[in-house]
Amino acid sequence: MKANSYSDRGMAEPTYRGAANAARETDLIARIAEGDRKAFEELYHLYHRRLARFLTRLTRRYDIAEEVVNDTFWVVWRKARSFRGDSQPSTWILGIAYRKARNAFRSSARLAEKNLQLEQLPHTDEEPASTEELRDWLGRALAELPVEQRLAVELCYELGHSCEEIAAIMDCPVNTVKTRLFHARGKLQRLLPQLATPIAAAADGNARGSVSTSGRQP
């Protein structure tokens, strides 16, 4: 399956948090376990955009992101009978996506280091003027983090999961999650000013050039 776009704007963001949604999704998974393709399609559309956005903030390789999404739902289709409701459906699905993403990123890194990182965005001669530009700065900084730290940051701050939920998704102790987030925050605090400096310097230089040019006689 393939959605129309990872960046569809103006569309309502589907949610998968809350008791009512969890009950609905548990029912969908039970129907999928019986081979119900309509239930599978509904669950796919509930999660695709959120998973795609999560993955494409970790890698700008859309082909890798799409592969991870499809691999995730292929496992959901095959393993639906193994879901016993011991965790939230979102935790189970994100756990599958996490393992697939980790393996995909590591495989890509073995082939080419650039596949693991976000594409380097060109510097502009202006400081960020919008939320989107600020998110680009953050994306570039995230690219410098180890995979496990980057995934933990995205699960926490982008998807809003608690440390306990992230521990279930990443199959590790809660303290490990807290340690990864602690180190990631420290690295981001150091990296973001470094990313800002070249842009701010370029903006300052551009401003001085404009003043010099405006003082010339035609």
mmCIF file of N, CA, C and O in Angstrom, residues 54-101:
data_model
loop_
_atom_site.group_PDB
_atom_site.id
_atom_site.type_symbol
_atom_site.label_atom_id
_atom_site.label_comp_id
_atom_site.label_asym_id
_atom_site.label_seq_id
_atom_site.Cartn_x
_atom_site.Cartn_y
_atom_site.Cartn_z
ATOM 1 N N PHE A 54 6.976 10.410 11.066
ATOM 2 C CA PHE A 54 7.979 9.987 12.033
ATOM 3 C C PHE A 54 9.244 9.508 11.320
ATOM 4 O O PHE A 54 10.364 9.933 11.639
ATOM 5 N N LEU A 55 9.085 8.670 10.306
ATOM 6 C CA LEU A 55 10.235 8.092 9.617
ATOM 7 C C LEU A 55 10.968 9.094 8.746
ATOM 8 O O LEU A 55 12.193 9.078 8.661
ATOM 9 N N THR A 56 10.222 9.984 8.082
ATOM 10 C CA THR A 56 10.879 10.935 7.191
ATOM 11 C C THR A 56 11.545 12.072 7.941
ATOM 12 O O THR A 56 12.298 12.845 7.340
ATOM 13 N N ARG A 57 11.309 12.187 9.245
ATOM 14 C CA ARG A 57 12.103 13.105 10.052
ATOM 15 C C ARG A 57 13.411 12.444 10.478
ATOM 16 O O ARG A 57 14.326 13.115 10.944
ATOM 17 N N LEU A 58 13.490 11.141 10.316
ATOM 18 C CA LEU A 58 14.704 10.407 10.646
ATOM 19 C C LEU A 58 15.576 10.173 9.422
ATOM 20 O O LEU A 58 16.782 10.050 9.519
ATOM 21 N N THR A 59 14.965 10.102 8.266
ATOM 22 C CA THR A 59 15.709 9.958 7.015
ATOM 23 C C THR A 59 14.914 10.604 5.899
ATOM 24 O O THR A 59 13.697 10.442 5.819
ATOM 25 N N ARG A 60 15.591 11.356 5.042
ATOM 26 C CA ARG A 60 14.926 11.951 3.891
ATOM 27 C C ARG A 60 14.859 10.986 2.709
ATOM 28 O O ARG A 60 14.430 11.345 1.633
ATOM 29 N N ARG A 61 15.310 9.751 2.927
ATOM 30 C CA ARG A 61 15.184 8.729 1.910
ATOM 31 C C ARG A 61 13.765 8.179 1.970
ATOM 32 O O ARG A 61 13.450 7.290 2.743
ATOM 33 N N TYR A 62 12.885 8.757 1.144
ATOM 34 C CA TYR A 62 11.478 8.374 1.172
ATOM 35 C C TYR A 62 11.275 6.907 0.796
ATOM 36 O O TYR A 62 10.327 6.274 1.251
ATOM 37 N N ASP A 63 12.193 6.379 -0.033
ATOM 38 C CA ASP A 63 12.060 4.973 -0.396
ATOM 39 C C ASP A 63 12.287 4.075 0.821
ATOM 40 O O ASP A 63 11.594 3.064 0.993
ATOM 41 N N ILE A 64 13.229 4.461 1.683
ATOM 42 C CA ILE A 64 13.470 3.690 2.900
ATOM 43 C C ILE A 64 12.281 3.813 3.837
ATOM 44 O O ILE A 64 11.821 2.825 4.417
ATOM 45 N N ALA A 65 11.764 5.035 3.992
ATOM 46 C CA ALA A 65 10.608 5.250 4.868
ATOM 47 C C ALA A 65 9.410 4.433 4.394
ATOM 48 O O ALA A 65 8.724 3.785 5.196
ATOM 49 N N GLU A 66 9.153 4.439 3.102
ATOM 50 C CA GLU A 66 8.019 3.693 2.564
ATOM 51 C C GLU A 66 8.222 2.193 2.760
ATOM 52 O O GLU A 66 7.275 1.465 3.091
ATOM 53 N N GLU A 67 9.451 1.755 2.603
ATOM 54 C CA GLU A 67 9.756 0.336 2.807
ATOM 55 C C GLU A 67 9.491 -0.069 4.259
ATOM 56 O O GLU A 67 8.913 -1.134 4.522
ATOM 57 N N VAL A 68 9.886 0.790 5.198
ATOM 58 C CA VAL A 68 9.670 0.495 6.615
ATOM 59 C C VAL A 68 8.182 0.452 6.941
ATOM 60 O O VAL A 68 7.712 -0.437 7.655
ATOM 61 N N VAL A 69 7.419 1.419 6.410
ATOM 62 C CA VAL A 69 5.968 1.432 6.643
ATOM 63 C C VAL A 69 5.337 0.146 6.119
ATOM 64 O O VAL A 69 4.550 -0.509 6.806
ATOM 65 N N ASN A 70 5.679 -0.219 4.896
ATOM 66 C CA ASN A 70 5.089 -1.420 4.303
ATOM 67 C C ASN A 70 5.525 -2.690 5.035
ATOM 68 O O ASN A 70 4.715 -3.604 5.240
ATOM 69 N N ASP A 71 6.797 -2.736 5.440
ATOM 70 C CA ASP A 71 7.274 -3.898 6.209
ATOM 71 C C ASP A 71 6.546 -3.998 7.543
ATOM 72 O O ASP A 71 6.211 -5.102 8.004
ATOM 73 N N THR A 72 6.301 -2.838 8.159
ATOM 74 C CA THR A 72 5.592 -2.812 9.437
ATOM 75 C C THR A 72 4.195 -3.409 9.296
ATOM 76 O O THR A 72 3.778 -4.270 10.082
ATOM 77 N N PHE A 73 3.471 -2.982 8.274
ATOM 78 C CA PHE A 73 2.105 -3.469 8.123
ATOM 79 C C PHE A 73 2.046 -4.897 7.596
ATOM 80 O O PHE A 73 1.057 -5.600 7.836
ATOM 81 N N TRP A 74 3.083 -5.329 6.920
ATOM 82 C CA TRP A 74 3.151 -6.728 6.526
ATOM 83 C C TRP A 74 3.260 -7.606 7.768
ATOM 84 O O TRP A 74 2.612 -8.651 7.874
ATOM 85 N N VAL A 75 4.049 -7.147 8.759
ATOM 86 C CA VAL A 75 4.158 -7.884 10.023
ATOM 87 C C VAL A 75 2.822 -7.839 10.776
ATOM 88 O O VAL A 75 2.393 -8.846 11.348
ATOM 89 N N VAL A 76 2.168 -6.667 10.769
ATOM 90 C CA VAL A 76 0.859 -6.549 11.424
ATOM 91 C C VAL A 76 -0.119 -7.563 10.824
ATOM 92 O O VAL A 76 -0.852 -8.246 11.544
ATOM 93 N N TRP A 77 -0.123 -7.668 9.521
ATOM 94 C CA TRP A 77 -1.010 -8.609 8.844
ATOM 95 C C TRP A 77 -0.703 -10.051 9.237
ATOM 96 O O TRP A 77 -1.597 -10.841 9.523
ATOM 97 N N ARG A 78 0.575 -10.402 9.275
ATOM 98 C CA ARG A 78 0.970 -11.783 9.562
ATOM 99 C C ARG A 78 0.894 -12.140 11.038
ATOM 100 O O ARG A 78 0.664 -13.293 11.393
ATOM 101 N N LYS A 79 1.121 -11.148 11.908
ATOM 102 C CA LYS A 79 1.249 -11.422 13.338
ATOM 103 C C LYS A 79 0.053 -10.944 14.156
ATOM 104 O O LYS A 79 0.141 -10.903 15.392
ATOM 105 N N ALA A 80 -1.021 -10.570 13.500
ATOM 106 C CA ALA A 80 -2.171 -10.030 14.233
ATOM 107 C C ALA A 80 -2.662 -10.992 15.313
ATOM 108 O O ALA A 80 -3.102 -10.567 16.388
ATOM 109 N N ARG A 81 -2.586 -12.278 15.057
ATOM 110 C CA ARG A 81 -3.051 -13.268 16.038
ATOM 111 C C ARG A 81 -2.207 -13.259 17.318
ATOM 112 O O ARG A 81 -2.660 -13.698 18.375
ATOM 113 N N SER A 82 -0.975 -12.744 17.210
ATOM 114 C CA SER A 82 -0.094 -12.739 18.380
ATOM 115 C C SER A 82 -0.368 -11.561 19.303
ATOM 116 O O SER A 82 0.158 -11.520 20.426
ATOM 117 N N PHE A 83 -1.181 -10.606 18.850
ATOM 118 C CA PHE A 83 -1.497 -9.453 19.700
ATOM 119 C C PHE A 83 -2.566 -9.853 20.706
ATOM 120 O O PHE A 83 -3.689 -10.181 20.342
ATOM 121 N N ARG A 84 -2.205 -9.816 21.984
ATOM 122 C CA ARG A 84 -3.100 -10.270 23.044
ATOM 123 C C ARG A 84 -3.725 -9.128 23.827
ATOM 124 O O ARG A 84 -4.476 -9.375 24.766
ATOM 125 N N GLY A 85 -3.395 -7.901 23.468
ATOM 126 C CA GLY A 85 -3.959 -6.766 24.193
ATOM 127 C C GLY A 85 -3.237 -6.447 25.481
ATOM 128 O O GLY A 85 -3.754 -5.701 26.313
ATOM 129 N N ASP A 86 -2.039 -6.996 25.673
ATOM 130 C CA ASP A 86 -1.267 -6.699 26.876
ATOM 131 C C ASP A 86 -0.739 -5.271 26.862
ATOM 132 O O ASP A 86 -0.367 -4.733 27.910
ATOM 133 N N SER A 87 -0.658 -4.663 25.685
ATOM 134 C CA SER A 87 -0.211 -3.277 25.538
ATOM 135 C C SER A 87 -1.200 -2.546 24.634
ATOM 136 O O SER A 87 -2.095 -3.167 24.047
ATOM 137 N N GLN A 88 -1.037 -1.240 24.525
ATOM 138 C CA GLN A 88 -1.857 -0.468 23.606
ATOM 139 C C GLN A 88 -1.539 -0.900 22.170
ATOM 140 O O GLN A 88 -0.391 -1.222 21.856
ATOM 141 N N PRO A 89 -2.538 -0.897 21.265
ATOM 142 C CA PRO A 89 -2.245 -1.200 19.860
ATOM 143 C C PRO A 89 -1.147 -0.299 19.288
ATOM 144 O O PRO A 89 -0.288 -0.759 18.529
ATOM 145 N N SER A 90 -1.162 0.980 19.686
ATOM 146 C CA SER A 90 -0.144 1.911 19.178
ATOM 147 C C SER A 90 1.247 1.493 19.620
ATOM 148 O O SER A 90 2.216 1.605 18.855
ATOM 149 N N THR A 91 1.384 1.003 20.862
ATOM 150 C CA THR A 91 2.683 0.556 21.355
ATOM 151 C C THR A 91 3.161 -0.663 20.571
ATOM 152 O O THR A 91 4.342 -0.760 20.205
ATOM 153 N N TRP A 92 2.250 -1.573 20.290
ATOM 154 C CA TRP A 92 2.602 -2.777 19.523
ATOM 155 C C TRP A 92 3.038 -2.409 18.108
ATOM 156 O O TRP A 92 4.075 -2.874 17.620
ATOM 157 N N ILE A 93 2.263 -1.557 17.441
ATOM 158 C CA ILE A 93 2.574 -1.175 16.061
ATOM 159 C C ILE A 93 3.862 -0.365 15.998
ATOM 160 O O ILE A 93 4.715 -0.588 15.128
ATOM 161 N N LEU A 94 4.031 0.596 16.934
ATOM 162 C CA LEU A 94 5.264 1.388 16.954
ATOM 163 C C LEU A 94 6.469 0.526 17.285
ATOM 164 O O LEU A 94 7.580 0.789 16.801
ATOM 165 N N GLY A 95 6.277 -0.514 18.087
ATOM 166 C CA GLY A 95 7.380 -1.420 18.380
ATOM 167 C C GLY A 95 7.859 -2.132 17.128
ATOM 168 O O GLY A 95 9.068 -2.275 16.902
ATOM 169 N N ILE A 96 6.920 -2.558 16.303
ATOM 170 C CA ILE A 96 7.278 -3.197 15.029
ATOM 171 C C ILE A 96 7.997 -2.200 14.127
ATOM 172 O O ILE A 96 9.043 -2.500 13.537
ATOM 173 N N ALA A 97 7.435 -0.979 14.033
ATOM 174 C CA ALA A 97 8.033 0.057 13.177
ATOM 175 C C ALA A 97 9.434 0.415 13.659
ATOM 176 O O ALA A 97 10.351 0.618 12.851
ATOM 177 N N TYR A 98 9.608 0.490 14.970
ATOM 178 C CA TYR A 98 10.920 0.819 15.536
ATOM 179 C C TYR A 98 11.965 -0.213 15.119
ATOM 180 O O TYR A 98 13.058 0.137 14.665
ATOM 181 N N ARG A 99 11.636 -1.490 15.262
ATOM 182 C CA ARG A 99 12.604 -2.529 14.912
ATOM 183 C C ARG A 99 12.912 -2.516 13.417
ATOM 184 O O ARG A 99 14.072 -2.690 13.019
ATOM 185 N N LYS A 100 11.893 -2.314 12.607
ATOM 186 C CA LYS A 100 12.112 -2.258 11.161
ATOM 187 C C LYS A 100 12.952 -1.039 10.785
ATOM 188 O O LYS A 100 13.838 -1.128 9.925
ATOM 189 N N ALA A 101 12.673 0.110 11.410
ATOM 190 C CA ALA A 101 13.420 1.332 11.110
ATOM 191 C C ALA A 101 14.881 1.190 11.538
ATOM 192 O O ALA A 101 15.796 1.540 10.788
#
